Amino acid sequence: MKLIVLFACVSLALAGSKLKKLKNEMADLEDKFATVMNDTSSSLEELQTDVDELLTAFKEYKEAQAQKDIDNQWQALHMAAAAACRGSTPQGGKGPWSNSVIPKENGVKCIDQCKRNTDRTVCKAEVSLTGYPGKATSYTQKVGHFYNYECDGGWNTDINHNEVAADEAAITKGGVTAYYRFCCCAKP
């Protein structure tokens, strides 16, 4: 019986030692787990910050690109207006200077509007033009329309055809396209 008690005491001592060792290992693992969780949490927060910054930068880029697209479309219209003015003036301009194209003001005749300029006061023509978005796909496809007017006509007074009064992004709207109007002005 003494042997059994001795064996039981030795077993209890060994078990207590193993239990203490297991408790220490568990505490060590808990510390390591807490460290990993803290590192992961910090990494996730940093990742979320990086994602938020990237999304903000992408949104800003997209807005800037949309503005650039609008600006390019207006420039293309202005270049088309200059070409239309040149084609509407049989003699073109005279002298060593350029002629001007200005947006037509609703309800004002181009003859009067050109006179308001400081250096190009002679009206040569009024033009109205529109074009369709996209690349042509056939040689009979209409890609735009135009009108040539005399300088003293009021002609189309639809406010939607007035570039200055139009919404900045109006040129990018699909569907019905406006005939934007322009005055062709030259030096006397």
PDB file of C-alpha atoms in Angstrom:
ATOM      1  CA  MET A   1       0.000   0.000   0.000  1.00  0.00           C
ATOM      2  CA  LYS A   2       2.870   2.301   0.740  1.00  0.00           C
ATOM      3  CA  LEU A   3       4.018   1.645  -2.727  1.00  0.00           C
ATOM      4  CA  ILE A   4       0.686   2.667  -4.156  1.00  0.00           C
ATOM      5  CA  VAL A   5       0.664   5.874  -2.110  1.00  0.00           C
ATOM      6  CA  LEU A   6       4.219   6.579  -3.155  1.00  0.00           C
ATOM      7  CA  PHE A   7       3.333   5.877  -6.764  1.00  0.00           C
ATOM      8  CA  ALA A   8       0.290   8.173  -6.448  1.00  0.00           C
ATOM      9  CA  CYS A   9       2.409  10.959  -4.941  1.00  0.00           C
ATOM     10  CA  VAL A  10       5.033  10.643  -7.665  1.00  0.00           C
ATOM     11  CA  SER A  11       2.258  10.655 -10.300  1.00  0.00           C
ATOM     12  CA  LEU A  12       0.689  13.725  -8.757  1.00  0.00           C
ATOM     13  CA  ALA A  13       4.040  15.496  -8.656  1.00  0.00           C
ATOM     14  CA  LEU A  14       4.708  14.636 -12.270  1.00  0.00           C
ATOM     15  CA  ALA A  15       1.198  15.647 -13.277  1.00  0.00           C
ATOM     16  CA  GLY A  16       1.569  18.930 -11.405  1.00  0.00           C
ATOM     17  CA  SER A  17       4.847  19.578 -13.173  1.00  0.00           C
ATOM     18  CA  LYS A  18       3.298  18.740 -16.551  1.00  0.00           C
ATOM     19  CA  LEU A  19       0.287  20.916 -15.726  1.00  0.00           C
ATOM     20  CA  LYS A  20       2.546  23.813 -14.797  1.00  0.00           C
ATOM     21  CA  LYS A  21       4.509  23.323 -18.033  1.00  0.00           C
ATOM     22  CA  LEU A  22       1.251  23.210 -20.043  1.00  0.00           C
ATOM     23  CA  LYS A  23       0.021  26.384 -18.333  1.00  0.00           C
ATOM     24  CA  ASN A  24       3.278  28.148 -19.217  1.00  0.00           C
ATOM     25  CA  GLU A  25       3.041  26.957 -22.820  1.00  0.00           C
ATOM     26  CA  MET A  26      -0.583  28.137 -22.985  1.00  0.00           C
ATOM     27  CA  ALA A  27       0.374  31.555 -21.610  1.00  0.00           C
ATOM     28  CA  ASP A  28       3.182  31.781 -24.160  1.00  0.00           C
ATOM     29  CA  LEU A  29       0.805  30.821 -26.993  1.00  0.00           C
ATOM     30  CA  GLU A  30      -1.766  33.359 -25.777  1.00  0.00           C
ATOM     31  CA  ASP A  31       0.918  36.088 -25.847  1.00  0.00           C
ATOM     32  CA  LYS A  32       1.987  35.071 -29.351  1.00  0.00           C
ATOM     33  CA  PHE A  33      -1.650  34.959 -30.488  1.00  0.00           C
ATOM     34  CA  ALA A  34      -2.257  38.451 -29.065  1.00  0.00           C
ATOM     35  CA  THR A  35       0.835  39.732 -30.889  1.00  0.00           C
ATOM     36  CA  VAL A  36      -0.357  38.187 -34.178  1.00  0.00           C
ATOM     37  CA  MET A  37      -3.840  39.664 -33.672  1.00  0.00           C
ATOM     38  CA  ASN A  38      -2.381  43.122 -32.969  1.00  0.00           C
ATOM     39  CA  ASP A  39      -0.103  42.899 -36.010  1.00  0.00           C
ATOM     40  CA  THR A  40      -2.954  41.652 -38.191  1.00  0.00           C
ATOM     41  CA  SER A  41      -5.300  44.332 -36.912  1.00  0.00           C
ATOM     42  CA  SER A  42      -2.713  47.021 -37.629  1.00  0.00           C
ATOM     43  CA  SER A  43      -2.041  45.526 -41.061  1.00  0.00           C
ATOM     44  CA  LEU A  44      -5.752  45.422 -41.842  1.00  0.00           C
ATOM     45  CA  GLU A  45      -6.151  49.053 -40.765  1.00  0.00           C
ATOM     46  CA  GLU A  46      -3.177  50.045 -42.926  1.00  0.00           C
ATOM     47  CA  LEU A  47      -4.603  48.046 -45.832  1.00  0.00           C
ATOM     48  CA  GLN A  48      -8.008  49.731 -45.427  1.00  0.00           C
ATOM     49  CA  THR A  49      -6.304  53.143 -45.368  1.00  0.00           C
ATOM     50  CA  ASP A  50      -4.373  52.263 -48.531  1.00  0.00           C
ATOM     51  CA  VAL A  51      -7.556  51.033 -50.251  1.00  0.00           C
ATOM     52  CA  ASP A  52      -9.421  54.213 -49.248  1.00  0.00           C
ATOM     53  CA  GLU A  53      -6.583  56.399 -50.583  1.00  0.00           C
ATOM     54  CA  LEU A  54      -6.489  54.409 -53.818  1.00  0.00           C
ATOM     55  CA  LEU A  55     -10.259  54.746 -54.281  1.00  0.00           C
ATOM     56  CA  THR A  56     -10.040  58.500 -53.650  1.00  0.00           C
ATOM     57  CA  ALA A  57      -7.192  58.863 -56.145  1.00  0.00           C
ATOM     58  CA  PHE A  58      -9.116  56.820 -58.735  1.00  0.00           C
ATOM     59  CA  LYS A  59     -12.220  58.968 -58.252  1.00  0.00           C
ATOM     60  CA  GLU A  60     -10.167  62.155 -58.670  1.00  0.00           C
ATOM     61  CA  TYR A  61      -8.511  60.724 -61.800  1.00  0.00           C
ATOM     62  CA  LYS A  62     -11.876  59.725 -63.230  1.00  0.00           C
ATOM     63  CA  GLU A  63     -13.309  63.208 -62.588  1.00  0.00           C
ATOM     64  CA  ALA A  64     -10.236  64.857 -64.133  1.00  0.00           C
ATOM     65  CA  GLN A  65     -10.466  62.557 -67.165  1.00  0.00           C
ATOM     66  CA  ALA A  66     -14.177  63.319 -67.557  1.00  0.00           C
ATOM     67  CA  GLN A  67     -13.376  67.052 -67.512  1.00  0.00           C
ATOM     68  CA  LYS A  68     -10.609  66.506 -70.065  1.00  0.00           C
ATOM     69  CA  ASP A  69     -13.065  64.630 -72.306  1.00  0.00           C
ATOM     70  CA  ILE A  70     -15.553  67.509 -72.068  1.00  0.00           C
ATOM     71  CA  ASP A  71     -12.830  70.064 -72.842  1.00  0.00           C
ATOM     72  CA  ASN A  72     -11.652  68.035 -75.846  1.00  0.00           C
ATOM     73  CA  GLN A  73     -15.186  67.798 -77.226  1.00  0.00           C
ATOM     74  CA  TRP A  74     -15.687  71.555 -76.935  1.00  0.00           C
ATOM     75  CA  GLN A  75     -12.320  72.117 -78.643  1.00  0.00           C
ATOM     76  CA  ALA A  76     -13.324  69.787 -81.496  1.00  0.00           C
ATOM     77  CA  LEU A  77     -16.553  71.758 -81.903  1.00  0.00           C
ATOM     78  CA  HIS A  78     -14.608  75.049 -81.938  1.00  0.00           C
ATOM     79  CA  MET A  79     -12.238  73.720 -84.579  1.00  0.00           C
ATOM     80  CA  ALA A  80     -15.204  72.568 -86.668  1.00  0.00           C
ATOM     81  CA  ALA A  81     -16.741  76.037 -86.266  1.00  0.00           C
ATOM     82  CA  ALA A  82     -13.508  77.643 -87.486  1.00  0.00           C
ATOM     83  CA  ALA A  83     -13.534  75.351 -90.527  1.00  0.00           C
ATOM     84  CA  ALA A  84     -17.211  76.141 -91.151  1.00  0.00           C
ATOM     85  CA  CYS A  85     -16.477  79.870 -90.940  1.00  0.00           C
ATOM     86  CA  ARG A  86     -13.617  79.515 -93.391  1.00  0.00           C
ATOM     87  CA  GLY A  87     -15.836  77.612 -95.783  1.00  0.00           C
ATOM     88  CA  SER A  88     -18.589  80.208 -95.448  1.00  0.00           C
ATOM     89  CA  THR A  89     -16.399  83.158 -96.415  1.00  0.00           C
ATOM     90  CA  PRO A  90     -15.551  83.066-100.143  1.00  0.00           C
ATOM     91  CA  GLN A  91     -12.559  85.391 -99.887  1.00  0.00           C
ATOM     92  CA  GLY A  92     -11.565  84.249 -96.417  1.00  0.00           C
ATOM     93  CA  GLY A  93      -9.707  86.850 -94.412  1.00  0.00           C
ATOM     94  CA  LYS A  94      -7.346  89.423 -95.812  1.00  0.00           C
ATOM     95  CA  GLY A  95      -4.078  90.583 -94.385  1.00  0.00           C
ATOM     96  CA  PRO A  96      -1.499  88.982 -92.121  1.00  0.00           C
ATOM     97  CA  TRP A  97      -3.874  88.236 -89.235  1.00  0.00           C
ATOM     98  CA  SER A  98      -6.276  85.543 -88.265  1.00  0.00           C
ATOM     99  CA  ASN A  99     -10.043  85.727 -88.198  1.00  0.00           C
ATOM    100  CA  SER A 100     -12.071  84.835 -85.128  1.00  0.00           C
ATOM    101  CA  VAL A 101     -14.917  82.535 -84.275  1.00  0.00           C
ATOM    102  CA  ILE A 102     -17.073  83.515 -81.313  1.00  0.00           C
ATOM    103  CA  PRO A 103     -20.095  81.789 -79.775  1.00  0.00           C
ATOM    104  CA  LYS A 104     -23.316  83.400 -80.963  1.00  0.00           C
ATOM    105  CA  GLU A 105     -25.347  85.076 -78.261  1.00  0.00           C
ATOM    106  CA  ASN A 106     -29.024  84.216 -78.300  1.00  0.00           C
ATOM    107  CA  GLY A 107     -31.146  87.028 -79.747  1.00  0.00           C
ATOM    108  CA  VAL A 108     -28.178  89.102 -80.949  1.00  0.00           C
ATOM    109  CA  LYS A 109     -27.254  89.340 -84.637  1.00  0.00           C
ATOM    110  CA  CYS A 110     -23.697  88.373 -85.539  1.00  0.00           C
ATOM    111  CA  ILE A 111     -23.224  91.700 -87.340  1.00  0.00           C
ATOM    112  CA  ASP A 112     -23.773  93.424 -83.979  1.00  0.00           C
ATOM    113  CA  GLN A 113     -21.902  90.846 -81.950  1.00  0.00           C
ATOM    114  CA  CYS A 114     -18.736  91.117 -84.076  1.00  0.00           C
ATOM    115  CA  LYS A 115     -18.815  94.909 -83.659  1.00  0.00           C
ATOM    116  CA  ARG A 116     -18.345  94.390 -79.903  1.00  0.00           C
ATOM    117  CA  ASN A 117     -14.905  92.846 -80.514  1.00  0.00           C
ATOM    118  CA  THR A 118     -11.971  95.208 -80.173  1.00  0.00           C
ATOM    119  CA  ASP A 119     -10.060  94.043 -83.251  1.00  0.00           C
ATOM    120  CA  ARG A 120     -12.222  91.735 -85.391  1.00  0.00           C
ATOM    121  CA  THR A 121     -15.331  93.818 -85.901  1.00  0.00           C
ATOM    122  CA  VAL A 122     -16.521  92.727 -89.346  1.00  0.00           C
ATOM    123  CA  CYS A 123     -19.003  89.880 -89.564  1.00  0.00           C
ATOM    124  CA  LYS A 124     -18.305  87.438 -92.395  1.00  0.00           C
ATOM    125  CA  ALA A 125     -20.949  84.795 -91.634  1.00  0.00           C
ATOM    126  CA  GLU A 126     -22.998  82.995 -89.035  1.00  0.00           C
ATOM    127  CA  VAL A 127     -22.766  79.219 -88.873  1.00  0.00           C
ATOM    128  CA  SER A 128     -24.651  76.595 -86.956  1.00  0.00           C
ATOM    129  CA  LEU A 129     -23.324  73.065 -86.696  1.00  0.00           C
ATOM    130  CA  THR A 130     -23.658  69.780 -84.930  1.00  0.00           C
ATOM    131  CA  GLY A 131     -21.955  66.425 -85.062  1.00  0.00           C
ATOM    132  CA  TYR A 132     -22.614  62.935 -83.832  1.00  0.00           C
ATOM    133  CA  PRO A 133     -20.394  60.965 -81.480  1.00  0.00           C
ATOM    134  CA  GLY A 134     -18.553  57.879 -82.566  1.00  0.00           C
ATOM    135  CA  LYS A 135     -16.634  56.763 -85.614  1.00  0.00           C
ATOM    136  CA  ALA A 136     -18.335  56.590 -88.984  1.00  0.00           C
ATOM    137  CA  THR A 137     -19.065  53.061 -90.151  1.00  0.00           C
ATOM    138  CA  SER A 138     -20.129  53.756 -93.762  1.00  0.00           C
ATOM    139  CA  TYR A 139     -19.500  56.301 -96.507  1.00  0.00           C
ATOM    140  CA  THR A 140     -23.143  57.373 -96.537  1.00  0.00           C
ATOM    141  CA  GLN A 141     -23.528  57.831 -92.766  1.00  0.00           C
ATOM    142  CA  LYS A 142     -24.390  61.373 -91.648  1.00  0.00           C
ATOM    143  CA  VAL A 143     -21.810  62.476 -89.086  1.00  0.00           C
ATOM    144  CA  GLY A 144     -22.921  66.092 -88.720  1.00  0.00           C
ATOM    145  CA  HIS A 145     -25.077  68.910 -90.026  1.00  0.00           C
ATOM    146  CA  PHE A 146     -24.556  72.629 -90.634  1.00  0.00           C
ATOM    147  CA  TYR A 147     -26.287  75.828 -91.642  1.00  0.00           C
ATOM    148  CA  ASN A 148     -24.760  78.987 -93.087  1.00  0.00           C
ATOM    149  CA  TYR A 149     -26.538  82.238 -92.339  1.00  0.00           C
ATOM    150  CA  GLU A 150     -26.067  85.865 -93.197  1.00  0.00           C
ATOM    151  CA  CYS A 151     -24.713  88.167 -90.535  1.00  0.00           C
ATOM    152  CA  ASP A 152     -27.891  90.160 -90.001  1.00  0.00           C
ATOM    153  CA  GLY A 153     -30.298  87.297 -89.311  1.00  0.00           C
ATOM    154  CA  GLY A 154     -31.524  86.323 -85.878  1.00  0.00           C
ATOM    155  CA  TRP A 155     -32.252  82.805 -87.074  1.00  0.00           C
ATOM    156  CA  ASN A 156     -32.576  80.014 -84.599  1.00  0.00           C
ATOM    157  CA  THR A 157     -33.128  81.456 -81.135  1.00  0.00           C
ATOM    158  CA  ASP A 158     -33.399  78.156 -79.264  1.00  0.00           C
ATOM    159  CA  ILE A 159     -31.473  78.730 -76.017  1.00  0.00           C
ATOM    160  CA  ASN A 160     -30.225  75.110 -76.168  1.00  0.00           C
ATOM    161  CA  HIS A 161     -28.151  76.071 -79.217  1.00  0.00           C
ATOM    162  CA  ASN A 162     -26.241  78.749 -77.271  1.00  0.00           C
ATOM    163  CA  GLU A 163     -22.863  77.395 -76.128  1.00  0.00           C
ATOM    164  CA  VAL A 164     -22.283  79.996 -73.429  1.00  0.00           C
ATOM    165  CA  ALA A 165     -25.703  79.350 -71.870  1.00  0.00           C
ATOM    166  CA  ALA A 166     -25.418  75.547 -72.217  1.00  0.00           C
ATOM    167  CA  ASP A 167     -24.430  73.279 -69.376  1.00  0.00           C
ATOM    168  CA  GLU A 168     -20.694  72.484 -69.550  1.00  0.00           C
ATOM    169  CA  ALA A 169     -21.362  68.770 -70.060  1.00  0.00           C
ATOM    170  CA  ALA A 170     -24.171  69.356 -72.601  1.00  0.00           C
ATOM    171  CA  ILE A 171     -21.806  68.450 -75.428  1.00  0.00           C
ATOM    172  CA  THR A 172     -21.392  64.946 -74.000  1.00  0.00           C
ATOM    173  CA  LYS A 173     -25.106  64.141 -73.857  1.00  0.00           C
ATOM    174  CA  GLY A 174     -26.257  61.458 -76.252  1.00  0.00           C
ATOM    175  CA  GLY A 175     -29.431  61.498 -78.314  1.00  0.00           C
ATOM    176  CA  VAL A 176     -30.567  64.824 -79.758  1.00  0.00           C
ATOM    177  CA  THR A 177     -27.584  67.020 -80.528  1.00  0.00           C
ATOM    178  CA  ALA A 178     -27.798  70.784 -80.438  1.00  0.00           C
ATOM    179  CA  TYR A 179     -26.853  73.021 -83.343  1.00  0.00           C
ATOM    180  CA  TYR A 180     -24.368  75.307 -81.669  1.00  0.00           C
ATOM    181  CA  ARG A 181     -24.147  78.698 -83.373  1.00  0.00           C
ATOM    182  CA  PHE A 182     -21.094  80.828 -84.039  1.00  0.00           C
ATOM    183  CA  CYS A 183     -20.240  84.226 -85.523  1.00  0.00           C
ATOM    184  CA  CYS A 184     -17.358  84.466 -87.973  1.00  0.00           C
ATOM    185  CA  CYS A 185     -15.582  87.797 -87.378  1.00  0.00           C
ATOM    186  CA  ALA A 186     -12.657  89.406 -89.226  1.00  0.00           C
ATOM    187  CA  LYS A 187     -10.525  92.540 -89.109  1.00  0.00           C
ATOM    188  CA  PRO A 188     -11.805  95.435 -91.217  1.00  0.00           C
TER     189      PRO A 188
END
